[in-house]
PDB file of C-alpha atoms in Angstrom:
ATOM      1  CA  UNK A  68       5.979  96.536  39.829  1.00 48.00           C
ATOM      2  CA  UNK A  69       4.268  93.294  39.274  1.00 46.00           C
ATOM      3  CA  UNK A  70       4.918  92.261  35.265  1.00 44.00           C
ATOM      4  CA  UNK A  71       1.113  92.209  33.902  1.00 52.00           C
ATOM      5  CA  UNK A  72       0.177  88.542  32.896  1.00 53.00           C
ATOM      6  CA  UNK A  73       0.755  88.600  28.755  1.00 74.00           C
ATOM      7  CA  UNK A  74       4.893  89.092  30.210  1.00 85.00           C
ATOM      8  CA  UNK A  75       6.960  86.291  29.655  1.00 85.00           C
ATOM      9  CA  UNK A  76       7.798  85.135  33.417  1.00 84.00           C
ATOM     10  CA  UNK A  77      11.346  86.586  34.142  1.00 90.00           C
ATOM     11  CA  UNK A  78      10.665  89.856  32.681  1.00 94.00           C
ATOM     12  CA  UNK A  79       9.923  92.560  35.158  1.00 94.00           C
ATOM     13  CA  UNK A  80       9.192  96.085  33.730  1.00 95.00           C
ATOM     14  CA  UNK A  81      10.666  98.900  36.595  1.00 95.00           C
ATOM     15  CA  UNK A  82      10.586 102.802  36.845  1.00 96.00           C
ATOM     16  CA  UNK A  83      14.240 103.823  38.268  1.00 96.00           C
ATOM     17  CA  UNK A  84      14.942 106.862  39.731  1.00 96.00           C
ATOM     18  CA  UNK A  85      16.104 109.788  37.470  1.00 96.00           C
ATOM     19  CA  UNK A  86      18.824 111.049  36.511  1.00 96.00           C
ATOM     20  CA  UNK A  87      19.301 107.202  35.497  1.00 96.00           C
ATOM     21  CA  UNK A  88      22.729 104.758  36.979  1.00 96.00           C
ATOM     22  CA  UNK A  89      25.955 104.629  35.094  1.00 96.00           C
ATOM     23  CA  UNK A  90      25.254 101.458  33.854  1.00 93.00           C
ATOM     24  CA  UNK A  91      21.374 101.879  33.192  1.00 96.00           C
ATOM     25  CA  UNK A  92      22.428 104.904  31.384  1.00 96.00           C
ATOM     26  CA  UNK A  93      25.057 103.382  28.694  1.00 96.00           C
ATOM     27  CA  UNK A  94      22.381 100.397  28.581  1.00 96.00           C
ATOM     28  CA  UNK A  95      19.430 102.783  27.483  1.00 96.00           C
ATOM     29  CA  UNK A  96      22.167 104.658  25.433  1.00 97.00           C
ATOM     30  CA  UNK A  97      22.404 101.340  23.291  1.00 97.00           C
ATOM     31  CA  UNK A  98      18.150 100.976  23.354  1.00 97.00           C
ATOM     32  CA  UNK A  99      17.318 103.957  22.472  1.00 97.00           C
ATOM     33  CA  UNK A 100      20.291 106.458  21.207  1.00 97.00           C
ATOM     34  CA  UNK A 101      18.491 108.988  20.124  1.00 95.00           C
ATOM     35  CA  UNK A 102      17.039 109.968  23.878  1.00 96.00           C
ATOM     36  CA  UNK A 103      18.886 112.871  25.112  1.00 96.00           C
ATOM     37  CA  UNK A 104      20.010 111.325  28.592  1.00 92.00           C
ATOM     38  CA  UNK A 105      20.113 114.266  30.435  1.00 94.00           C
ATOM     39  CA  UNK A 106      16.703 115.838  29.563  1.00 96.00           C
ATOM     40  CA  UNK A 107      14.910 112.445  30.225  1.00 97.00           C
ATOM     41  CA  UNK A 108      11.307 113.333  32.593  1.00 96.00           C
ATOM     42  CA  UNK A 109      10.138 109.396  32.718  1.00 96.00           C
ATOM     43  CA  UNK A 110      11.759 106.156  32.022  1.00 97.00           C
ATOM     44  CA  UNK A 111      10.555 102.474  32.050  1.00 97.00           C
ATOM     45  CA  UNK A 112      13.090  99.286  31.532  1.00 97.00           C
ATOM     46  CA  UNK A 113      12.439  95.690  30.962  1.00 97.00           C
ATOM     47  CA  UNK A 114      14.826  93.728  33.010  1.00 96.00           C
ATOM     48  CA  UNK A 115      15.449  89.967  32.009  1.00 96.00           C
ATOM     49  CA  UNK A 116      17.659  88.128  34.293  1.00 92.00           C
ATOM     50  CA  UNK A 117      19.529  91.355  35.270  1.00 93.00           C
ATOM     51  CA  UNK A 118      20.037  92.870  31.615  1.00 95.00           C
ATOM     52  CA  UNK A 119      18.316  95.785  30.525  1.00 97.00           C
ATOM     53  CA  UNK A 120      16.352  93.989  27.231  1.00 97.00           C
ATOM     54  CA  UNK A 121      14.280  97.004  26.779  1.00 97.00           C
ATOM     55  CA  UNK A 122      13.385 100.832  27.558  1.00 98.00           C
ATOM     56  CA  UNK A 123      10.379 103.412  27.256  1.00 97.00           C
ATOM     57  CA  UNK A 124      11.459 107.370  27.491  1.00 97.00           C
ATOM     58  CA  UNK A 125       9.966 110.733  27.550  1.00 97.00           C
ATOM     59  CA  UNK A 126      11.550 113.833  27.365  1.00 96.00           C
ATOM     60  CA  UNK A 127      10.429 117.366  26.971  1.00 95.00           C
ATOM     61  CA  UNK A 128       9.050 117.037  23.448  1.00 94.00           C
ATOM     62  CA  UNK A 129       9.810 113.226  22.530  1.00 95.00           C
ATOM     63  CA  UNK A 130       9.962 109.949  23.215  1.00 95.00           C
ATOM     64  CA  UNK A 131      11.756 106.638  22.061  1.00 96.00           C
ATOM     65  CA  UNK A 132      10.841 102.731  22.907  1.00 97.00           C
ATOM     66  CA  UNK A 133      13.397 100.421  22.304  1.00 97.00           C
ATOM     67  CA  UNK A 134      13.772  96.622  22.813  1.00 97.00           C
ATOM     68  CA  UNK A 135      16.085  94.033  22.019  1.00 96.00           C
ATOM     69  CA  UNK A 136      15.261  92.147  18.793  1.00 94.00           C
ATOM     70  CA  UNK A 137      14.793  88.831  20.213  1.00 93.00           C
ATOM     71  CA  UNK A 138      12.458  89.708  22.606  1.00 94.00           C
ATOM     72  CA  UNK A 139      10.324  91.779  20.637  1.00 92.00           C
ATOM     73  CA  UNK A 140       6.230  90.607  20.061  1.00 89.00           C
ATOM     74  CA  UNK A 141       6.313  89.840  23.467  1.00 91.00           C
ATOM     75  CA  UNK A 142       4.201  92.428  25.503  1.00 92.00           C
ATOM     76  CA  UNK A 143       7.036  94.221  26.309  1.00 95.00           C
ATOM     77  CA  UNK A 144       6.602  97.032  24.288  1.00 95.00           C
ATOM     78  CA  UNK A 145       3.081  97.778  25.556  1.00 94.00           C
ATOM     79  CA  UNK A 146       3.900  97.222  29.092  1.00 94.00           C
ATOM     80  CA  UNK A 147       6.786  99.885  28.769  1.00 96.00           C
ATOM     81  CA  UNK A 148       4.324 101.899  27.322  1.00 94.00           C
ATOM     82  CA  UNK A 149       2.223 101.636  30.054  1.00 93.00           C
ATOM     83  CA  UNK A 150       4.540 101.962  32.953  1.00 94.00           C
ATOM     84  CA  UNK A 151       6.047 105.395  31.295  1.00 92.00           C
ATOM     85  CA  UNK A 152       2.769 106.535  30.900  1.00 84.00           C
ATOM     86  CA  UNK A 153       1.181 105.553  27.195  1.00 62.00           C
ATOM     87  CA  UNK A 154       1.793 107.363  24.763  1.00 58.00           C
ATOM     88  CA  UNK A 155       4.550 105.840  22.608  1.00 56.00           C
TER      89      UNK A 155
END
């Protein structure tokens, strides 16, 4: 996905495949523990230079947006937004 302009340059926003990686899975875990993993229906992560900085996910009857303090104000939020679908 191309990172909409208001992104800060090396911050791509992506839509992996569900049921998520090992590793995307304990890095969403930290993001957003509340998410029940294994119901998940959509997910969106901000990737900065290979770390998972941020996440968007829906589930059957919720969703949770988390991203790392430091890059937070940043567009981030709204483009995970976006790319999960709006809504959160």
């Amino acid at each position: 996905m191309t990172p909409p302009p208001d992104l800060p340059a090396r911050v791509r926003v992506t839509r992996p495949p569900l049921p998520l990686a090992p590793s995307l899975r304990m890095a969403v875990a930290r993001l957003c523990p509340q998410a029940p993993q294994d119901a998940l229906t959509a997910a969106a992560l901000a990737i900065a230079g290979g770390a998972t900085i941020g996440a968007a996910l829906k589930w059957e009857g919720g969703e949770a947006l988390g991203v790392e303090t430091g890059w937070r104000g940043r567009g981030i939020e709204e483009a995970l937004a976006g790319a999960v679908g709006g809504g959160l």
